[in-house]
């Protein structure tokens, strides 16, 4: 007897996210202003916060795939830094700091085992994946200075055949682009102006028609580091002004606690990697495109 096939989902394909359980997460070194090895993190609370995020995105319709955690790699939990997915390609990160470079072989192996074509960047370039490279519409917005470099972004743009807009990050607290900029639709994004120089701010304002500006106070609670599933934005609790702005723009918000991960310089977006691609093609078949 033939197995019946499910009818196609009228909402389009489900978003696919990669996450890594925080079994070995902790503050074991300091590579950004948020990290303090003397403060540490609470493993039990971190586990609950991670699980709440996983449950929230699944409830919103996303499919979550898991990477096995590894001892000695406490930041492996931040899968956004694994690389950049573009259609069937996976461009793995080249981390600036040696303490994170051990993550790359694990991310690359996972990608190959799951059918992606792995395309490494040339030696001598720094590129930290979807932490610093985010599509808004058909343009790749690329943060540089603290982790990634312009040469890496240029190579990525040429390899993928897409337009790249480099944006210099000027505040070390917002060392990755995804800590201060979050596309929420092909023509809309959340951003914190203070993380960019005047040129970067002008580029964003010129290129993104609808912007939800975040205050300095709410930016410090990592409210820009959000996960978008359809028309719902999952973000750190403590950003009521941003939530009101997003509501006026037609988006729902799902505030959650990420206190333990903020101690390491990450929040919701850092804990996920879009496997169906960060590019605009993912939105064209998504409820968020409406």
mmCIF file of C-alpha atoms in Angstrom:
data_model
loop_
_atom_site.group_PDB
_atom_site.id
_atom_site.type_symbol
_atom_site.label_atom_id
_atom_site.label_comp_id
_atom_site.label_asym_id
_atom_site.label_seq_id
_atom_site.Cartn_x
_atom_site.Cartn_y
_atom_site.Cartn_z
ATOM 1 C CA UNK A 1 0.000 0.000 0.000
ATOM 2 C CA UNK A 2 1.426 3.371 -0.975
ATOM 3 C CA UNK A 3 2.189 5.841 1.775
ATOM 4 C CA UNK A 4 -0.127 8.862 1.470
ATOM 5 C CA UNK A 5 1.588 12.169 0.848
ATOM 6 C CA UNK A 6 0.795 15.272 2.828
ATOM 7 C CA UNK A 7 -0.671 18.199 0.894
ATOM 8 C CA UNK A 8 1.631 21.215 0.569
ATOM 9 C CA UNK A 9 1.449 23.734 3.368
ATOM 10 C CA UNK A 10 -0.435 26.784 1.978
ATOM 11 C CA UNK A 11 1.792 29.031 4.093
ATOM 12 C CA UNK A 12 4.874 27.878 2.204
ATOM 13 C CA UNK A 13 7.817 25.763 3.380
ATOM 14 C CA UNK A 14 8.582 25.713 7.094
ATOM 15 C CA UNK A 15 11.579 27.779 8.215
ATOM 16 C CA UNK A 16 14.484 25.544 9.208
ATOM 17 C CA UNK A 17 16.803 26.512 12.038
ATOM 18 C CA UNK A 18 20.006 24.974 13.364
ATOM 19 C CA UNK A 19 20.485 25.061 17.138
ATOM 20 C CA UNK A 20 23.029 23.501 19.491
ATOM 21 C CA UNK A 21 22.093 22.504 23.063
ATOM 22 C CA UNK A 22 24.023 24.492 25.710
ATOM 23 C CA UNK A 23 25.500 21.415 27.405
ATOM 24 C CA UNK A 24 28.989 22.949 27.475
ATOM 25 C CA UNK A 25 28.060 26.643 27.381
ATOM 26 C CA UNK A 26 29.873 28.936 29.798
ATOM 27 C CA UNK A 27 32.055 32.017 30.100
ATOM 28 C CA UNK A 28 35.528 30.502 29.745
ATOM 29 C CA UNK A 29 37.324 33.423 28.062
ATOM 30 C CA UNK A 30 36.769 37.090 27.217
ATOM 31 C CA UNK A 31 36.574 38.160 23.568
ATOM 32 C CA UNK A 32 33.920 40.892 23.785
ATOM 33 C CA UNK A 33 32.935 43.535 26.371
ATOM 34 C CA UNK A 34 30.054 41.442 27.726
ATOM 35 C CA UNK A 35 32.134 38.468 28.801
ATOM 36 C CA UNK A 36 33.471 38.234 32.359
ATOM 37 C CA UNK A 37 34.972 34.939 33.456
ATOM 38 C CA UNK A 38 34.588 35.925 37.102
ATOM 39 C CA UNK A 39 30.834 36.342 36.665
ATOM 40 C CA UNK A 40 30.182 33.126 34.771
ATOM 41 C CA UNK A 41 26.742 31.815 33.860
ATOM 42 C CA UNK A 42 24.139 29.542 35.430
ATOM 43 C CA UNK A 43 23.959 26.291 33.444
ATOM 44 C CA UNK A 44 20.463 25.354 34.588
ATOM 45 C CA UNK A 45 19.002 28.754 33.736
ATOM 46 C CA UNK A 46 20.800 28.765 30.380
ATOM 47 C CA UNK A 47 19.284 25.364 29.575
ATOM 48 C CA UNK A 48 15.767 26.597 30.418
ATOM 49 C CA UNK A 49 16.204 29.751 28.340
ATOM 50 C CA UNK A 50 17.547 27.799 25.354
ATOM 51 C CA UNK A 51 14.698 25.290 25.583
ATOM 52 C CA UNK A 52 12.123 28.091 25.764
ATOM 53 C CA UNK A 53 13.502 29.533 22.530
ATOM 54 C CA UNK A 54 13.395 26.157 20.818
ATOM 55 C CA UNK A 55 9.808 25.575 21.921
ATOM 56 C CA UNK A 56 8.767 29.066 20.832
ATOM 57 C CA UNK A 57 10.104 28.821 17.280
ATOM 58 C CA UNK A 58 8.655 25.305 16.858
ATOM 59 C CA UNK A 59 5.261 26.577 18.046
ATOM 60 C CA UNK A 60 5.512 29.321 15.422
ATOM 61 C CA UNK A 61 6.001 26.720 12.691
ATOM 62 C CA UNK A 62 9.776 26.403 12.398
ATOM 63 C CA UNK A 63 11.639 23.120 12.140
ATOM 64 C CA UNK A 64 14.692 22.850 14.415
ATOM 65 C CA UNK A 65 17.671 20.640 13.638
ATOM 66 C CA UNK A 66 20.327 20.051 16.269
ATOM 67 C CA UNK A 67 24.109 20.116 16.254
ATOM 68 C CA UNK A 68 25.729 17.910 18.884
ATOM 69 C CA UNK A 69 27.505 20.012 21.529
ATOM 70 C CA UNK A 70 31.213 19.473 22.166
ATOM 71 C CA UNK A 71 33.282 19.911 25.308
ATOM 72 C CA UNK A 72 35.814 22.727 25.168
ATOM 73 C CA UNK A 73 33.729 24.796 22.739
ATOM 74 C CA UNK A 74 31.436 26.852 24.982
ATOM 75 C CA UNK A 75 30.306 29.190 22.174
ATOM 76 C CA UNK A 76 29.261 26.369 19.820
ATOM 77 C CA UNK A 77 25.753 27.121 21.074
ATOM 78 C CA UNK A 78 25.816 30.327 18.991
ATOM 79 C CA UNK A 79 25.065 28.635 15.677
ATOM 80 C CA UNK A 80 24.462 31.935 13.839
ATOM 81 C CA UNK A 81 28.248 32.162 13.725
ATOM 82 C CA UNK A 82 28.597 28.790 11.960
ATOM 83 C CA UNK A 83 28.585 30.355 8.525
ATOM 84 C CA UNK A 84 26.190 31.663 5.896
ATOM 85 C CA UNK A 85 23.621 29.526 4.086
ATOM 86 C CA UNK A 86 22.643 30.573 0.579
ATOM 87 C CA UNK A 87 20.328 28.118 -1.144
ATOM 88 C CA UNK A 88 22.311 24.849 -1.188
ATOM 89 C CA UNK A 89 25.650 26.430 -0.280
ATOM 90 C CA UNK A 90 27.238 26.691 3.147
ATOM 91 C CA UNK A 91 30.040 29.244 3.543
ATOM 92 C CA UNK A 92 31.719 28.393 6.860
ATOM 93 C CA UNK A 93 33.061 31.078 9.157
ATOM 94 C CA UNK A 94 36.732 31.912 9.532
ATOM 95 C CA UNK A 95 36.866 33.073 13.149
ATOM 96 C CA UNK A 96 39.156 35.889 14.185
ATOM 97 C CA UNK A 97 39.820 34.501 17.675
ATOM 98 C CA UNK A 98 41.636 31.195 18.109
ATOM 99 C CA UNK A 99 39.334 30.112 20.947
ATOM 100 C CA UNK A 100 36.478 29.820 18.447
ATOM 101 C CA UNK A 101 38.329 28.352 15.492
ATOM 102 C CA UNK A 102 37.761 24.805 16.722
ATOM 103 C CA UNK A 103 34.049 25.218 15.985
ATOM 104 C CA UNK A 104 34.497 25.427 12.213
ATOM 105 C CA UNK A 105 35.326 21.736 11.515
ATOM 106 C CA UNK A 106 32.201 20.655 13.415
ATOM 107 C CA UNK A 107 29.961 23.078 11.541
ATOM 108 C CA UNK A 108 31.491 22.057 8.210
ATOM 109 C CA UNK A 109 31.053 18.355 8.936
ATOM 110 C CA UNK A 110 27.430 18.872 9.923
ATOM 111 C CA UNK A 111 26.743 20.834 6.730
ATOM 112 C CA UNK A 112 28.311 18.169 4.492
ATOM 113 C CA UNK A 113 26.431 15.371 6.241
ATOM 114 C CA UNK A 114 23.173 17.250 5.659
ATOM 115 C CA UNK A 115 23.619 17.798 1.946
ATOM 116 C CA UNK A 116 25.104 21.284 1.734
ATOM 117 C CA UNK A 117 27.946 22.161 -0.612
ATOM 118 C CA UNK A 118 30.635 23.593 1.674
ATOM 119 C CA UNK A 119 32.513 26.526 0.118
ATOM 120 C CA UNK A 120 35.363 27.707 2.401
ATOM 121 C CA UNK A 121 36.716 31.250 2.153
ATOM 122 C CA UNK A 122 40.344 31.710 1.130
ATOM 123 C CA UNK A 123 42.971 31.830 3.859
ATOM 124 C CA UNK A 124 43.739 35.234 5.328
ATOM 125 C CA UNK A 125 40.143 36.486 5.440
ATOM 126 C CA UNK A 126 37.878 36.794 8.473
ATOM 127 C CA UNK A 127 34.172 36.080 8.115
ATOM 128 C CA UNK A 128 31.819 35.188 10.956
ATOM 129 C CA UNK A 129 28.805 33.971 9.027
ATOM 130 C CA UNK A 130 25.267 35.117 9.744
ATOM 131 C CA UNK A 131 26.611 37.001 12.749
ATOM 132 C CA UNK A 132 27.940 39.604 10.324
ATOM 133 C CA UNK A 133 26.114 38.912 7.035
ATOM 134 C CA UNK A 134 22.353 39.381 6.786
ATOM 135 C CA UNK A 135 20.110 39.722 3.756
ATOM 136 C CA UNK A 136 17.415 42.387 3.671
ATOM 137 C CA UNK A 137 15.632 41.990 0.379
ATOM 138 C CA UNK A 138 18.179 41.007 -2.264
ATOM 139 C CA UNK A 139 21.071 42.912 -0.651
ATOM 140 C CA UNK A 140 23.582 41.408 1.755
ATOM 141 C CA UNK A 141 24.291 43.814 4.609
ATOM 142 C CA UNK A 142 27.737 43.034 5.997
ATOM 143 C CA UNK A 143 29.212 44.218 9.285
ATOM 144 C CA UNK A 144 32.962 44.550 9.654
ATOM 145 C CA UNK A 145 35.765 45.767 11.916
ATOM 146 C CA UNK A 146 35.595 43.743 15.120
ATOM 147 C CA UNK A 147 35.210 40.206 13.710
ATOM 148 C CA UNK A 148 34.723 40.062 9.922
ATOM 149 C CA UNK A 149 36.677 42.044 7.343
ATOM 150 C CA UNK A 150 35.700 43.780 4.115
ATOM 151 C CA UNK A 151 37.764 41.444 1.922
ATOM 152 C CA UNK A 152 35.845 38.464 3.235
ATOM 153 C CA UNK A 153 32.508 40.117 2.538
ATOM 154 C CA UNK A 154 33.586 41.099 -0.961
ATOM 155 C CA UNK A 155 34.617 37.517 -1.699
ATOM 156 C CA UNK A 156 31.291 36.210 -0.397
ATOM 157 C CA UNK A 157 29.355 38.662 -2.572
ATOM 158 C CA UNK A 158 31.308 37.692 -5.681
ATOM 159 C CA UNK A 159 30.960 33.964 -4.967
ATOM 160 C CA UNK A 160 27.202 34.230 -4.438
ATOM 161 C CA UNK A 161 26.608 36.833 -7.146
ATOM 162 C CA UNK A 162 24.819 39.236 -4.810
ATOM 163 C CA UNK A 163 25.131 42.908 -3.943
ATOM 164 C CA UNK A 164 27.007 43.540 -0.680
ATOM 165 C CA UNK A 165 26.858 46.695 1.439
ATOM 166 C CA UNK A 166 29.695 46.794 4.018
ATOM 167 C CA UNK A 167 28.785 48.566 7.259
ATOM 168 C CA UNK A 168 31.475 49.560 9.751
ATOM 169 C CA UNK A 169 30.611 48.769 13.360
ATOM 170 C CA UNK A 170 31.924 51.417 15.766
ATOM 171 C CA UNK A 171 30.780 50.291 19.236
ATOM 172 C CA UNK A 172 32.654 47.214 20.567
ATOM 173 C CA UNK A 173 29.580 46.152 22.528
ATOM 174 C CA UNK A 174 27.894 45.520 19.187
ATOM 175 C CA UNK A 175 30.723 43.536 17.662
ATOM 176 C CA UNK A 176 28.570 41.527 15.221
ATOM 177 C CA UNK A 177 25.992 42.954 12.824
ATOM 178 C CA UNK A 178 23.257 40.741 14.253
ATOM 179 C CA UNK A 179 23.586 42.481 17.623
ATOM 180 C CA UNK A 180 22.417 45.790 16.125
ATOM 181 C CA UNK A 181 20.588 45.013 12.852
ATOM 182 C CA UNK A 182 17.807 42.496 12.172
ATOM 183 C CA UNK A 183 15.929 42.209 8.866
ATOM 184 C CA UNK A 184 12.261 41.382 9.487
ATOM 185 C CA UNK A 185 10.930 41.567 5.892
ATOM 186 C CA UNK A 186 12.401 42.308 2.452
ATOM 187 C CA UNK A 187 11.828 46.027 3.029
ATOM 188 C CA UNK A 188 12.052 46.292 6.821
ATOM 189 C CA UNK A 189 14.568 45.911 9.620
ATOM 190 C CA UNK A 190 15.249 46.590 13.278
ATOM 191 C CA UNK A 191 18.419 48.571 13.955
ATOM 192 C CA UNK A 192 20.342 50.516 16.578
ATOM 193 C CA UNK A 193 21.813 53.675 14.975
ATOM 194 C CA UNK A 194 24.537 54.100 17.609
ATOM 195 C CA UNK A 195 26.323 50.934 16.490
ATOM 196 C CA UNK A 196 27.184 52.461 13.090
ATOM 197 C CA UNK A 197 29.092 55.471 11.811
ATOM 198 C CA UNK A 198 27.227 58.216 9.949
ATOM 199 C CA UNK A 199 27.895 56.603 6.586
ATOM 200 C CA UNK A 200 26.511 53.263 7.774
ATOM 201 C CA UNK A 201 23.404 54.912 9.159
ATOM 202 C CA UNK A 202 22.827 56.724 5.869
ATOM 203 C CA UNK A 203 23.249 53.480 3.897
ATOM 204 C CA UNK A 204 20.697 51.680 6.059
ATOM 205 C CA UNK A 205 18.215 54.546 5.850
ATOM 206 C CA UNK A 206 18.609 54.788 2.090
ATOM 207 C CA UNK A 207 18.315 51.056 1.441
ATOM 208 C CA UNK A 208 15.666 49.899 3.936
ATOM 209 C CA UNK A 209 12.300 51.675 3.524
ATOM 210 C CA UNK A 210 10.832 50.640 6.884
ATOM 211 C CA UNK A 211 13.039 50.860 9.955
ATOM 212 C CA UNK A 212 12.327 50.161 13.603
ATOM 213 C CA UNK A 213 14.911 52.240 15.442
ATOM 214 C CA UNK A 214 15.997 50.924 18.836
ATOM 215 C CA UNK A 215 17.019 53.130 21.754
ATOM 216 C CA UNK A 216 20.425 52.810 23.370
ATOM 217 C CA UNK A 217 18.832 51.337 26.501
ATOM 218 C CA UNK A 218 16.894 48.664 24.647
ATOM 219 C CA UNK A 219 19.805 47.914 22.320
ATOM 220 C CA UNK A 220 21.868 47.074 25.405
ATOM 221 C CA UNK A 221 19.300 44.385 26.238
ATOM 222 C CA UNK A 222 20.068 42.749 22.868
ATOM 223 C CA UNK A 223 16.633 43.527 21.464
ATOM 224 C CA UNK A 224 18.063 43.697 17.922
ATOM 225 C CA UNK A 225 19.343 40.122 18.213
ATOM 226 C CA UNK A 226 15.988 38.604 17.316
ATOM 227 C CA UNK A 227 14.616 35.584 15.459
ATOM 228 C CA UNK A 228 11.915 36.191 12.864
ATOM 229 C CA UNK A 229 9.416 33.439 12.051
ATOM 230 C CA UNK A 230 6.696 34.629 9.703
ATOM 231 C CA UNK A 231 5.371 37.850 11.180
ATOM 232 C CA UNK A 232 6.503 37.096 14.724
ATOM 233 C CA UNK A 233 9.715 38.471 16.199
ATOM 234 C CA UNK A 234 11.207 36.498 19.098
ATOM 235 C CA UNK A 235 13.433 38.797 21.141
ATOM 236 C CA UNK A 236 14.855 39.369 24.591
ATOM 237 C CA UNK A 237 12.455 40.572 27.233
ATOM 238 C CA UNK A 238 12.912 44.213 28.184
ATOM 239 C CA UNK A 239 12.186 46.108 24.964
ATOM 240 C CA UNK A 240 8.627 47.468 25.298
ATOM 241 C CA UNK A 241 9.283 50.439 22.999
ATOM 242 C CA UNK A 242 10.542 48.204 20.214
ATOM 243 C CA UNK A 243 7.618 45.833 20.733
ATOM 244 C CA UNK A 244 5.203 48.753 20.329
ATOM 245 C CA UNK A 245 6.990 49.918 17.176
ATOM 246 C CA UNK A 246 6.876 46.438 15.682
ATOM 247 C CA UNK A 247 3.202 46.132 16.551
ATOM 248 C CA UNK A 248 2.486 49.330 14.646
ATOM 249 C CA UNK A 249 4.360 47.835 11.683
ATOM 250 C CA UNK A 250 2.155 44.729 11.713
ATOM 251 C CA UNK A 251 4.438 42.308 13.566
ATOM 252 C CA UNK A 252 3.803 40.285 16.691
ATOM 253 C CA UNK A 253 6.515 39.929 19.327
ATOM 254 C CA UNK A 254 7.405 37.027 21.598
ATOM 255 C CA UNK A 255 9.600 38.271 24.490
ATOM 256 C CA UNK A 256 11.741 35.666 26.242
ATOM 257 C CA UNK A 257 14.564 35.711 28.793
ATOM 258 C CA UNK A 258 18.157 35.362 27.543
ATOM 259 C CA UNK A 259 20.082 36.715 30.532
ATOM 260 C CA UNK A 260 22.659 33.907 30.642
ATOM 261 C CA UNK A 261 23.525 34.189 26.965
ATOM 262 C CA UNK A 262 23.746 37.987 27.096
ATOM 263 C CA UNK A 263 26.568 37.475 29.602
ATOM 264 C CA UNK A 264 28.476 35.984 26.679
ATOM 265 C CA UNK A 265 27.371 38.616 24.169
ATOM 266 C CA UNK A 266 24.502 36.759 22.489
ATOM 267 C CA UNK A 267 20.733 36.370 22.487
ATOM 268 C CA UNK A 268 17.975 34.801 20.369
ATOM 269 C CA UNK A 269 19.429 35.307 16.883
ATOM 270 C CA UNK A 270 22.898 34.169 17.948
ATOM 271 C CA UNK A 271 21.394 30.859 19.057
ATOM 272 C CA UNK A 272 19.957 30.040 15.609
ATOM 273 C CA UNK A 273 21.106 29.671 12.003
ATOM 274 C CA UNK A 274 18.608 29.795 9.135
ATOM 275 C CA UNK A 275 19.175 26.608 7.142
ATOM 276 C CA UNK A 276 16.692 27.589 4.454
ATOM 277 C CA UNK A 277 18.896 30.594 3.754
ATOM 278 C CA UNK A 278 19.182 34.141 4.982
ATOM 279 C CA UNK A 279 18.558 35.419 1.473
ATOM 280 C CA UNK A 280 15.392 37.057 0.137
ATOM 281 C CA UNK A 281 14.265 33.789 -1.474
ATOM 282 C CA UNK A 282 13.331 32.551 1.979
ATOM 283 C CA UNK A 283 10.876 35.425 2.404
ATOM 284 C CA UNK A 284 9.290 35.045 -1.028
ATOM 285 C CA UNK A 285 7.573 31.864 0.153
ATOM 286 C CA UNK A 286 7.049 32.984 3.734
ATOM 287 C CA UNK A 287 4.103 34.630 5.512
ATOM 288 C CA UNK A 288 6.425 37.565 6.294
ATOM 289 C CA UNK A 289 6.429 38.559 2.635
ATOM 290 C CA UNK A 290 2.787 39.570 2.727
#
